Amino acid sequence: LVPFFKTVALYFAVAVGRPPSWLPCLLKCLPVAFLGVFVVLHGISLGQERHSYSRRVLLGLCLSCVGDALLVWPWGFLPGMAAFALAHACYTAAFGLQPLRPWAGAACATLAAAAAALLLPGLWGKYRRWSLVLMVMVWRGVSRVRLFGDLWTWTRLCSCIGAVLFAVSDAMLALDAFYLSASPAYARHAVMFTYYAAQLGIALSVVDSRTMAALSVASEAPCRPATCCPGARTPAPRLGQ
């Protein structure tokens, strides 16, 4: 992760505020690219199911790099948003649908509706559809956290924090793009700081993804007295059986 932190510092020192060119584009993409390298070095394969979480996160990081590059130029705003929508879909697929936690989905839907009404009034439907994709990703990230039991891990909390920070970053980006004609000097820094923190949180969540997948399968398997409960007695067969 050292290259990630170094390139983030380099981006803030050199690229923020520069006119669109290939140098700011490269410096903007490098931190997320190094997070992709971190995911690959942690362990990944194309065929094994235990690496499916890492593969989806890696694909989301790659699509985020494409979105970062496109958003450097004004003409790339809509294609960049499309790339990030696909990245959010990859993260949602990685987070999965279990546990469902509908209360978290209802809370995210309420916040998304309020944000759309305040930040995006009068804009055409594609922005609202994009915000829906984002909020679904946040819902699934929040739903992964298990505060009690054997399946609690700090990396699940990282994915939750990363998803929430993604929403915060995008809300500030929308505010900066559509409401602030002359952005304060710190506005771009705040957007990118929360964005990189969000990507870092999601990337860190791959650390125990294989272990947690095995534990989830084990916790859902039916308990057999001879293996799961060593002290339990197997009932003796009845006569005639």
PDB file of C-alpha atoms in Angstrom:
ATOM      1  CA  LEU A   1       0.000   0.000   0.000  1.00  0.00           C
ATOM      2  CA  VAL A   2       3.011   2.343   0.189  1.00  0.00           C
ATOM      3  CA  PRO A   3       2.828   3.174  -3.565  1.00  0.00           C
ATOM      4  CA  PHE A   4      -0.850   4.053  -3.109  1.00  0.00           C
ATOM      5  CA  PHE A   5      -0.153   6.591  -0.360  1.00  0.00           C
ATOM      6  CA  LYS A   6       2.828   8.041  -2.237  1.00  0.00           C
ATOM      7  CA  THR A   7       0.868   8.557  -5.449  1.00  0.00           C
ATOM      8  CA  VAL A   8      -2.062  10.081  -3.546  1.00  0.00           C
ATOM      9  CA  ALA A   9       0.335  12.625  -2.022  1.00  0.00           C
ATOM     10  CA  LEU A  10       1.881  13.246  -5.449  1.00  0.00           C
ATOM     11  CA  TYR A  11      -1.537  13.801  -7.006  1.00  0.00           C
ATOM     12  CA  PHE A  12      -2.523  16.391  -4.398  1.00  0.00           C
ATOM     13  CA  ALA A  13       0.857  18.121  -4.677  1.00  0.00           C
ATOM     14  CA  VAL A  14       1.089  18.265  -8.465  1.00  0.00           C
ATOM     15  CA  ALA A  15      -2.157  17.533 -10.295  1.00  0.00           C
ATOM     16  CA  VAL A  16      -5.017  19.218  -8.407  1.00  0.00           C
ATOM     17  CA  GLY A  17      -6.035  22.435 -10.132  1.00  0.00           C
ATOM     18  CA  ARG A  18      -4.077  21.801 -13.323  1.00  0.00           C
ATOM     19  CA  PRO A  19      -5.825  22.133 -16.707  1.00  0.00           C
ATOM     20  CA  PRO A  20      -6.835  18.832 -18.356  1.00  0.00           C
ATOM     21  CA  SER A  21      -3.832  16.987 -19.762  1.00  0.00           C
ATOM     22  CA  TRP A  22      -2.271  13.560 -19.708  1.00  0.00           C
ATOM     23  CA  LEU A  23      -0.116  14.287 -16.641  1.00  0.00           C
ATOM     24  CA  PRO A  24      -3.047  14.991 -14.274  1.00  0.00           C
ATOM     25  CA  CYS A  25      -4.849  12.037 -15.853  1.00  0.00           C
ATOM     26  CA  LEU A  26      -1.945   9.699 -15.085  1.00  0.00           C
ATOM     27  CA  LEU A  27      -1.434  10.986 -11.550  1.00  0.00           C
ATOM     28  CA  LYS A  28      -5.158  10.709 -10.832  1.00  0.00           C
ATOM     29  CA  CYS A  29      -5.340   7.087 -11.976  1.00  0.00           C
ATOM     30  CA  LEU A  30      -2.144   5.790 -10.360  1.00  0.00           C
ATOM     31  CA  PRO A  31      -3.449   5.438  -6.761  1.00  0.00           C
ATOM     32  CA  VAL A  32      -6.409   3.285  -7.826  1.00  0.00           C
ATOM     33  CA  ALA A  33      -4.152   1.306 -10.164  1.00  0.00           C
ATOM     34  CA  PHE A  34      -1.847   0.493  -7.239  1.00  0.00           C
ATOM     35  CA  LEU A  35      -4.855  -0.645  -5.223  1.00  0.00           C
ATOM     36  CA  GLY A  36      -5.563  -3.043  -8.092  1.00  0.00           C
ATOM     37  CA  VAL A  37      -1.993  -4.328  -7.811  1.00  0.00           C
ATOM     38  CA  PHE A  38      -2.572  -4.814  -4.065  1.00  0.00           C
ATOM     39  CA  VAL A  39      -5.658  -6.938  -4.796  1.00  0.00           C
ATOM     40  CA  VAL A  40      -3.732  -9.049  -7.322  1.00  0.00           C
ATOM     41  CA  LEU A  41      -0.792  -9.567  -4.954  1.00  0.00           C
ATOM     42  CA  HIS A  42      -3.154 -10.591  -2.177  1.00  0.00           C
ATOM     43  CA  GLY A  43      -4.239 -13.535  -4.318  1.00  0.00           C
ATOM     44  CA  ILE A  44      -6.536 -13.945  -7.279  1.00  0.00           C
ATOM     45  CA  SER A  45      -7.382 -16.566  -9.894  1.00  0.00           C
ATOM     46  CA  LEU A  46      -9.826 -16.790 -12.762  1.00  0.00           C
ATOM     47  CA  GLY A  47     -11.331 -20.163 -12.004  1.00  0.00           C
ATOM     48  CA  GLN A  48     -11.638 -20.577  -8.242  1.00  0.00           C
ATOM     49  CA  GLU A  49     -14.829 -19.513  -6.496  1.00  0.00           C
ATOM     50  CA  ARG A  50     -12.924 -18.443  -3.378  1.00  0.00           C
ATOM     51  CA  HIS A  51     -11.416 -15.578  -5.400  1.00  0.00           C
ATOM     52  CA  SER A  52     -14.716 -14.332  -6.841  1.00  0.00           C
ATOM     53  CA  TYR A  53     -14.864 -11.446  -4.347  1.00  0.00           C
ATOM     54  CA  SER A  54     -11.356 -10.276  -5.252  1.00  0.00           C
ATOM     55  CA  ARG A  55     -12.058 -10.563  -8.979  1.00  0.00           C
ATOM     56  CA  ARG A  56     -15.134  -8.358  -8.730  1.00  0.00           C
ATOM     57  CA  VAL A  57     -13.355  -5.769  -6.618  1.00  0.00           C
ATOM     58  CA  LEU A  58     -10.453  -5.764  -9.089  1.00  0.00           C
ATOM     59  CA  LEU A  59     -12.836  -5.245 -12.012  1.00  0.00           C
ATOM     60  CA  GLY A  60     -14.467  -2.382 -10.110  1.00  0.00           C
ATOM     61  CA  LEU A  61     -11.063  -0.774  -9.554  1.00  0.00           C
ATOM     62  CA  CYS A  62     -10.205  -1.102 -13.256  1.00  0.00           C
ATOM     63  CA  LEU A  63     -13.490   0.527 -14.268  1.00  0.00           C
ATOM     64  CA  SER A  64     -12.861   3.263 -11.701  1.00  0.00           C
ATOM     65  CA  CYS A  65      -9.512   3.968 -13.378  1.00  0.00           C
ATOM     66  CA  VAL A  66     -11.329   4.380 -16.686  1.00  0.00           C
ATOM     67  CA  GLY A  67     -13.819   6.724 -15.039  1.00  0.00           C
ATOM     68  CA  ASP A  68     -11.014   8.726 -13.414  1.00  0.00           C
ATOM     69  CA  ALA A  69      -9.311   9.210 -16.769  1.00  0.00           C
ATOM     70  CA  LEU A  70     -12.501  10.259 -18.543  1.00  0.00           C
ATOM     71  CA  LEU A  71     -13.538  12.754 -15.864  1.00  0.00           C
ATOM     72  CA  VAL A  72     -10.323  14.735 -16.332  1.00  0.00           C
ATOM     73  CA  TRP A  73     -11.807  16.240 -19.507  1.00  0.00           C
ATOM     74  CA  PRO A  74     -15.207  17.993 -19.659  1.00  0.00           C
ATOM     75  CA  TRP A  75     -16.331  15.896 -22.631  1.00  0.00           C
ATOM     76  CA  GLY A  76     -15.758  12.713 -20.625  1.00  0.00           C
ATOM     77  CA  PHE A  77     -18.296  13.456 -17.896  1.00  0.00           C
ATOM     78  CA  LEU A  78     -21.095  11.182 -19.110  1.00  0.00           C
ATOM     79  CA  PRO A  79     -18.814   8.278 -20.183  1.00  0.00           C
ATOM     80  CA  GLY A  80     -16.989   8.640 -16.871  1.00  0.00           C
ATOM     81  CA  MET A  81     -20.237   8.387 -14.944  1.00  0.00           C
ATOM     82  CA  ALA A  82     -21.134   5.275 -16.942  1.00  0.00           C
ATOM     83  CA  ALA A  83     -17.772   3.708 -16.047  1.00  0.00           C
ATOM     84  CA  PHE A  84     -18.328   4.435 -12.367  1.00  0.00           C
ATOM     85  CA  ALA A  85     -21.857   3.024 -12.540  1.00  0.00           C
ATOM     86  CA  LEU A  86     -20.364  -0.243 -13.823  1.00  0.00           C
ATOM     87  CA  ALA A  87     -17.737  -0.095 -11.056  1.00  0.00           C
ATOM     88  CA  HIS A  88     -20.493   0.290  -8.457  1.00  0.00           C
ATOM     89  CA  ALA A  89     -22.273  -2.707  -9.996  1.00  0.00           C
ATOM     90  CA  CYS A  90     -19.081  -4.770  -9.629  1.00  0.00           C
ATOM     91  CA  TYR A  91     -18.734  -3.770  -5.984  1.00  0.00           C
ATOM     92  CA  THR A  92     -22.400  -4.614  -5.401  1.00  0.00           C
ATOM     93  CA  ALA A  93     -21.856  -8.056  -6.942  1.00  0.00           C
ATOM     94  CA  ALA A  94     -18.821  -8.550  -4.692  1.00  0.00           C
ATOM     95  CA  PHE A  95     -20.716  -7.559  -1.544  1.00  0.00           C
ATOM     96  CA  GLY A  96     -23.548  -9.970  -2.392  1.00  0.00           C
ATOM     97  CA  LEU A  97     -27.162 -10.066  -1.264  1.00  0.00           C
ATOM     98  CA  GLN A  98     -26.768 -11.919   2.042  1.00  0.00           C
ATOM     99  CA  PRO A  99     -27.668 -10.869   4.638  1.00  0.00           C
ATOM    100  CA  LEU A 100     -30.419  -8.842   2.963  1.00  0.00           C
ATOM    101  CA  ARG A 101     -31.018  -6.300   5.764  1.00  0.00           C
ATOM    102  CA  PRO A 102     -34.015  -4.446   4.234  1.00  0.00           C
ATOM    103  CA  TRP A 103     -33.877  -1.771   6.941  1.00  0.00           C
ATOM    104  CA  ALA A 104     -30.487  -0.682   5.618  1.00  0.00           C
ATOM    105  CA  GLY A 105     -31.895  -0.614   2.092  1.00  0.00           C
ATOM    106  CA  ALA A 106     -34.808   1.553   3.224  1.00  0.00           C
ATOM    107  CA  ALA A 107     -32.434   3.983   4.948  1.00  0.00           C
ATOM    108  CA  CYS A 108     -30.224   4.220   1.853  1.00  0.00           C
ATOM    109  CA  ALA A 109     -33.263   4.750  -0.392  1.00  0.00           C
ATOM    110  CA  THR A 110     -34.488   7.570   1.842  1.00  0.00           C
ATOM    111  CA  LEU A 111     -31.092   9.270   1.808  1.00  0.00           C
ATOM    112  CA  ALA A 112     -30.793   8.827  -1.967  1.00  0.00           C
ATOM    113  CA  ALA A 113     -34.210  10.401  -2.538  1.00  0.00           C
ATOM    114  CA  ALA A 114     -33.349  13.341  -0.288  1.00  0.00           C
ATOM    115  CA  ALA A 115     -29.977  13.865  -1.975  1.00  0.00           C
ATOM    116  CA  ALA A 116     -31.524  13.681  -5.447  1.00  0.00           C
ATOM    117  CA  ALA A 117     -34.164  16.232  -4.472  1.00  0.00           C
ATOM    118  CA  LEU A 118     -31.593  18.625  -2.998  1.00  0.00           C
ATOM    119  CA  LEU A 119     -28.601  18.181  -5.293  1.00  0.00           C
ATOM    120  CA  LEU A 120     -30.057  17.100  -8.618  1.00  0.00           C
ATOM    121  CA  PRO A 121     -33.421  18.828  -9.125  1.00  0.00           C
ATOM    122  CA  GLY A 122     -34.495  19.154 -12.720  1.00  0.00           C
ATOM    123  CA  LEU A 123     -31.693  16.994 -14.105  1.00  0.00           C
ATOM    124  CA  TRP A 124     -32.576  14.272 -16.558  1.00  0.00           C
ATOM    125  CA  GLY A 125     -33.220  10.736 -15.456  1.00  0.00           C
ATOM    126  CA  LYS A 126     -29.805   9.204 -16.124  1.00  0.00           C
ATOM    127  CA  TYR A 127     -28.312  10.976 -13.096  1.00  0.00           C
ATOM    128  CA  ARG A 128     -31.033   9.657 -10.848  1.00  0.00           C
ATOM    129  CA  ARG A 129     -30.558   6.150 -12.203  1.00  0.00           C
ATOM    130  CA  TRP A 130     -26.846   6.484 -11.518  1.00  0.00           C
ATOM    131  CA  SER A 131     -27.540   7.606  -7.937  1.00  0.00           C
ATOM    132  CA  LEU A 132     -29.769   4.536  -7.539  1.00  0.00           C
ATOM    133  CA  VAL A 133     -26.879   2.278  -8.581  1.00  0.00           C
ATOM    134  CA  LEU A 134     -24.653   4.050  -6.060  1.00  0.00           C
ATOM    135  CA  MET A 135     -27.137   3.686  -3.213  1.00  0.00           C
ATOM    136  CA  VAL A 136     -27.616  -0.027  -3.902  1.00  0.00           C
ATOM    137  CA  MET A 137     -23.857  -0.433  -3.571  1.00  0.00           C
ATOM    138  CA  VAL A 138     -23.900   1.491  -0.279  1.00  0.00           C
ATOM    139  CA  TRP A 139     -26.774  -0.678   0.975  1.00  0.00           C
ATOM    140  CA  ARG A 140     -24.898  -3.884   0.257  1.00  0.00           C
ATOM    141  CA  GLY A 141     -21.686  -2.528   1.775  1.00  0.00           C
ATOM    142  CA  VAL A 142     -23.459  -1.538   4.986  1.00  0.00           C
ATOM    143  CA  SER A 143     -25.270  -4.883   5.109  1.00  0.00           C
ATOM    144  CA  ARG A 144     -21.983  -6.813   5.179  1.00  0.00           C
ATOM    145  CA  VAL A 145     -21.102  -5.544   8.649  1.00  0.00           C
ATOM    146  CA  ARG A 146     -21.881  -8.007  11.420  1.00  0.00           C
ATOM    147  CA  LEU A 147     -21.296  -6.418  14.788  1.00  0.00           C
ATOM    148  CA  PHE A 148     -21.778  -9.615  16.756  1.00  0.00           C
ATOM    149  CA  GLY A 149     -20.753 -13.220  16.241  1.00  0.00           C
ATOM    150  CA  ASP A 150     -17.810 -15.024  14.713  1.00  0.00           C
ATOM    151  CA  LEU A 151     -18.178 -13.392  11.289  1.00  0.00           C
ATOM    152  CA  TRP A 152     -17.274  -9.868  12.472  1.00  0.00           C
ATOM    153  CA  THR A 153     -14.058  -8.593  10.881  1.00  0.00           C
ATOM    154  CA  TRP A 154     -12.415  -5.209  10.473  1.00  0.00           C
ATOM    155  CA  THR A 155     -12.263  -5.725   6.700  1.00  0.00           C
ATOM    156  CA  ARG A 156     -16.059  -5.964   6.484  1.00  0.00           C
ATOM    157  CA  LEU A 157     -16.147  -2.660   8.321  1.00  0.00           C
ATOM    158  CA  CYS A 158     -13.659  -1.281   5.767  1.00  0.00           C
ATOM    159  CA  SER A 159     -15.965  -2.169   2.881  1.00  0.00           C
ATOM    160  CA  CYS A 160     -18.859  -0.492   4.693  1.00  0.00           C
ATOM    161  CA  ILE A 161     -16.873   2.687   5.339  1.00  0.00           C
ATOM    162  CA  GLY A 162     -15.601   2.653   1.758  1.00  0.00           C
ATOM    163  CA  ALA A 163     -19.110   2.411   0.336  1.00  0.00           C
ATOM    164  CA  VAL A 164     -20.375   5.248   2.545  1.00  0.00           C
ATOM    165  CA  LEU A 165     -17.393   7.458   1.663  1.00  0.00           C
ATOM    166  CA  PHE A 166     -18.100   6.818  -2.021  1.00  0.00           C
ATOM    167  CA  ALA A 167     -21.564   8.302  -1.547  1.00  0.00           C
ATOM    168  CA  VAL A 168     -20.133  11.278   0.369  1.00  0.00           C
ATOM    169  CA  SER A 169     -17.542  11.912  -2.342  1.00  0.00           C
ATOM    170  CA  ASP A 170     -20.108  11.731  -5.141  1.00  0.00           C
ATOM    171  CA  ALA A 171     -22.491  14.034  -3.269  1.00  0.00           C
ATOM    172  CA  MET A 172     -19.719  16.623  -2.902  1.00  0.00           C
ATOM    173  CA  LEU A 173     -18.836  16.172  -6.582  1.00  0.00           C
ATOM    174  CA  ALA A 174     -22.447  16.837  -7.599  1.00  0.00           C
ATOM    175  CA  LEU A 175     -22.554  19.900  -5.370  1.00  0.00           C
ATOM    176  CA  ASP A 176     -19.302  21.154  -6.875  1.00  0.00           C
ATOM    177  CA  ALA A 177     -20.356  20.462 -10.467  1.00  0.00           C
ATOM    178  CA  PHE A 178     -23.903  21.822 -10.453  1.00  0.00           C
ATOM    179  CA  TYR A 179     -24.085  24.414  -7.673  1.00  0.00           C
ATOM    180  CA  LEU A 180     -20.689  26.021  -7.151  1.00  0.00           C
ATOM    181  CA  SER A 181     -19.761  28.061 -10.213  1.00  0.00           C
ATOM    182  CA  ALA A 182     -16.473  29.061  -8.578  1.00  0.00           C
ATOM    183  CA  SER A 183     -15.367  26.131  -6.441  1.00  0.00           C
ATOM    184  CA  PRO A 184     -13.391  26.855  -3.281  1.00  0.00           C
ATOM    185  CA  ALA A 185      -9.798  25.698  -3.328  1.00  0.00           C
ATOM    186  CA  TYR A 186     -10.505  22.936  -0.833  1.00  0.00           C
ATOM    187  CA  ALA A 187     -13.575  21.530  -2.650  1.00  0.00           C
ATOM    188  CA  ARG A 188     -11.613  19.402  -5.118  1.00  0.00           C
ATOM    189  CA  HIS A 189      -9.302  18.204  -2.356  1.00  0.00           C
ATOM    190  CA  ALA A 190     -12.277  17.081  -0.247  1.00  0.00           C
ATOM    191  CA  VAL A 191     -13.857  15.214  -3.176  1.00  0.00           C
ATOM    192  CA  MET A 192     -10.671  13.357  -4.067  1.00  0.00           C
ATOM    193  CA  PHE A 193      -9.650  12.658  -0.460  1.00  0.00           C
ATOM    194  CA  THR A 194     -12.948  10.933   0.320  1.00  0.00           C
ATOM    195  CA  TYR A 195     -12.830   9.165  -3.057  1.00  0.00           C
ATOM    196  CA  TYR A 196      -9.384   7.664  -2.484  1.00  0.00           C
ATOM    197  CA  ALA A 197     -10.333   6.721   1.081  1.00  0.00           C
ATOM    198  CA  ALA A 198     -13.425   4.955  -0.284  1.00  0.00           C
ATOM    199  CA  GLN A 199     -11.412   2.959  -2.809  1.00  0.00           C
ATOM    200  CA  LEU A 200      -8.861   2.066  -0.128  1.00  0.00           C
ATOM    201  CA  GLY A 201     -11.572   0.741   2.175  1.00  0.00           C
ATOM    202  CA  ILE A 202     -13.089  -1.425  -0.547  1.00  0.00           C
ATOM    203  CA  ALA A 203      -9.671  -2.726  -1.634  1.00  0.00           C
ATOM    204  CA  LEU A 204      -8.747  -3.654   1.956  1.00  0.00           C
ATOM    205  CA  SER A 205     -11.893  -5.753   2.217  1.00  0.00           C
ATOM    206  CA  VAL A 206     -10.290  -8.455   0.028  1.00  0.00           C
ATOM    207  CA  VAL A 207      -7.806  -9.325   2.788  1.00  0.00           C
ATOM    208  CA  ASP A 208      -9.993 -11.960   4.451  1.00  0.00           C
ATOM    209  CA  SER A 209     -12.476 -12.573   1.636  1.00  0.00           C
ATOM    210  CA  ARG A 210     -11.395 -16.192   1.126  1.00  0.00           C
ATOM    211  CA  THR A 211     -11.500 -16.989   4.849  1.00  0.00           C
ATOM    212  CA  MET A 212     -14.885 -15.339   5.301  1.00  0.00           C
ATOM    213  CA  ALA A 213     -16.303 -17.206   2.315  1.00  0.00           C
ATOM    214  CA  ALA A 214     -15.263 -20.499   3.925  1.00  0.00           C
ATOM    215  CA  LEU A 215     -16.687 -19.476   7.308  1.00  0.00           C
ATOM    216  CA  SER A 216     -19.965 -18.370   5.733  1.00  0.00           C
ATOM    217  CA  VAL A 217     -20.352 -21.739   4.030  1.00  0.00           C
ATOM    218  CA  ALA A 218     -19.487 -23.546   7.270  1.00  0.00           C
ATOM    219  CA  SER A 219     -21.969 -21.488   9.290  1.00  0.00           C
ATOM    220  CA  GLU A 220     -24.773 -22.284   6.857  1.00  0.00           C
ATOM    221  CA  ALA A 221     -24.024 -26.023   6.752  1.00  0.00           C
ATOM    222  CA  PRO A 222     -26.256 -28.281   8.892  1.00  0.00           C
ATOM    223  CA  CYS A 223     -24.698 -29.375  12.154  1.00  0.00           C
ATOM    224  CA  ARG A 224     -23.848 -33.069  12.436  1.00  0.00           C
ATOM    225  CA  PRO A 225     -23.624 -34.384  16.010  1.00  0.00           C
ATOM    226  CA  ALA A 226     -20.487 -36.391  15.382  1.00  0.00           C
ATOM    227  CA  THR A 227     -18.540 -33.472  13.891  1.00  0.00           C
ATOM    228  CA  CYS A 228     -20.041 -30.171  15.038  1.00  0.00           C
ATOM    229  CA  CYS A 229     -21.012 -31.257  18.552  1.00  0.00           C
ATOM    230  CA  PRO A 230     -18.408 -33.711  19.852  1.00  0.00           C
ATOM    231  CA  GLY A 231     -20.194 -34.061  23.181  1.00  0.00           C
ATOM    232  CA  ALA A 232     -23.513 -34.973  21.616  1.00  0.00           C
ATOM    233  CA  ARG A 233     -24.568 -38.595  21.517  1.00  0.00           C
ATOM    234  CA  THR A 234     -25.761 -40.159  18.338  1.00  0.00           C
ATOM    235  CA  PRO A 235     -29.115 -41.836  19.028  1.00  0.00           C
ATOM    236  CA  ALA A 236     -28.905 -45.611  19.046  1.00  0.00           C
ATOM    237  CA  PRO A 237     -30.792 -47.381  16.259  1.00  0.00           C
ATOM    238  CA  ARG A 238     -34.048 -48.995  17.224  1.00  0.00           C
ATOM    239  CA  LEU A 239     -34.500 -52.722  17.082  1.00  0.00           C
ATOM    240  CA  GLY A 240     -35.791 -53.840  13.771  1.00  0.00           C
ATOM    241  CA  GLN A 241     -34.232 -51.033  11.822  1.00  0.00           C
TER     242      GLN A 241
END
